[in-house]
Amino acid sequence: MAAIGAIIHRALSKRTLPLATTSISRSISALVIVEHEGGAIKPQSVSAVAAAKSLSDDDNTIAMLLAGSGPSLHLAASRAATCHPSVSQVLVADSDKFSYSLAEPWAKLVHLVHQRGGYSHVIAASSSFGKNVLPRAAALLDVSPITDIVEISGSSQFVRPIYAGNALCTVRYTGANPCMLTIRATSFPVPPVSSDSKLNEAPISQVDLSTFDEDITGKSRYVGHTSQDTERPDLGNARIVVTGGRGLKSAENFKMLEKLAEKLGAAVGATRAAVDAGFVPNDLQVGQTGKIVAPELYMAFGVSGAIQHLAGMRDSKVIVAVNKDADAPIFQVADYGLVGDLFVVIPELSEKLPGKK
Amino acid sequence: MKIMVPIKRVIDYAVKIRVKPDKTGVETSNVKMSMNPFCEIALEEALRIKESGLATEVVAVSMGPTQCVDTLRTGLAMGAERGIYVEAKGDLFPLSVAKILKKLIEIEKPGLLILGKQAIDDDCNQTGQMVAGLLGWPQGTFASKVLLDKEKQVATVEREVDGGLETLCLDLPAVITTDLRLNQPRYATLPNIMKAKSKVIKKFTLLDLNVEIKPDLEIVEVREPPKRKAGVIVSSVDELIDKLRNEAHVI
């Protein structure tokens, strides 16, 4: 009996195993968690859709999940429906519970939506929102999330930086569905959508919240928010970034850098040293513990090039460094270096550079 | 109220890491190890809360190979009352760590769990959120300011978010993860290092805690990032502008 049992078992496992693997590789259904503000979708969420698309060569089903309340939510949903040709569905959770992006209701929502949709992947951008919500949702689903992916090589194999970007780690996800990922937005650029591409508009449907469990979600409350209002482009998505380090010596001198940034249509960044010295607020910090940027042009003034800073900008396309210390480590990663006094160089650049296009 | 602080032993932040030639990981033998900087900040915050009379005890927790006990001793020398060490071999991914922490919290019943926002080795930024999810506790991640109200049993947490700061109010018990600017951790003084030697570190095994580790992640390869090709040093602003315009085509 035992022998027969073993044979049957072997036969079964032989048959079921390949079937199971093909079914995983065949059907990718991804749920993208979307951030929106003032009726617009954040660009990093569209990057998350681009990442979802690159999970396999076949036609992936990609659903976008938006939550919030009021007319701006519905405006954002209609924009989501046309933001990327691969989006097949837009899910909208409309409730006061989602007026602010609190992790507790959001994680519950992701859990609920996954239980109904049975997604193979759940993806968010590695923003402060994505990093706050996704691991909590993963714990509710009892799966290991993968943070800050820079490369997708198949539906379950991913590359992510570790040790402040000083090493790249390839990981394979072997667990149950869903595979939960946060992606580094700058690694998944979105091709510009031409205005006449109104070909497909994904259907928008409401998430049924009647079974939404309220116990957990009342334990945290939103109190307030202070934001740094700037008219310049957002640091995370700017095409050009100019950064100042301790070499700028004072908050006053950062104005000089701002003037240059204005001329270039660039965002202003700072090193941890400049933030700690109180020159600029900390949301300008570029580095492992601040923002990670990958603009087309990165200009570093008075930046030595500490490991923690390099981790935040090493993927920039062209790096320019201006520093009076010719031995500063920043010159090792710079495409163009200029050894000189930044108090002379910055005004000269501001004067000679062409205005913003 | 008791505060629990998990701390991680990692390669010291100032060490330039080396990838092993066989690409299985990063060289950790004969490399200086320290307490993860964000964990130091978490421990410092817990100690400050205790010193202001809002907590009675700070318990430090660490898990992994035996050397983690040294890291715990550092935590005790900073001022934690006692330590808990969980022996675990092999890779511990955040989900497993969160499950172990959940068990310890069920035993110790702290009113607050403070962790670093991320470990500087795996750069995951997950454990705090995951343990909060498993416990059903509210979470205040990336905290730059923490205020406790003992009467109302709430914590007001200021968080560093993209584009500014956000303030949340959390019912206790809660999980808080610390950002860099929350505080400046203290140094352990020599007398305190001596005192720490007699403080109690309780040891658990995964079997004691009845936690099953089933890794759903596999590390395939660790490699060095691609090197940037060597750049050029220009001699003047004019030359720089010329290169950016005509060679790199970025302006």
Short mmCIF file of C-alpha atoms in Angstrom, two decimals, chain A residues 1-14:
data_model
loop_
_atom_site.label_atom_id
_atom_site.label_comp_id
_atom_site.label_asym_id
_atom_site.label_seq_id
_atom_site.Cartn_x
_atom_site.Cartn_y
_atom_site.Cartn_z
CA MET A 1 0.00 0.00 0.00
CA ALA A 2 2.73 2.39 1.01
CA ALA A 3 4.61 1.67 -2.22
CA ILE A 4 1.54 2.29 -4.36
CA GLY A 5 0.88 5.47 -2.42
CA ALA A 6 4.41 6.64 -3.14
CA ILE A 7 4.04 5.93 -6.85
CA ILE A 8 0.75 7.78 -7.07
CA HIS A 9 2.23 10.60 -5.10
CA ARG A 10 5.21 10.80 -7.42
CA ALA A 11 3.01 10.68 -10.50
CA LEU A 12 0.85 13.43 -9.10
CA SER A 13 3.71 15.66 -8.14
CA LYS A 14 5.28 15.14 -11.56
#
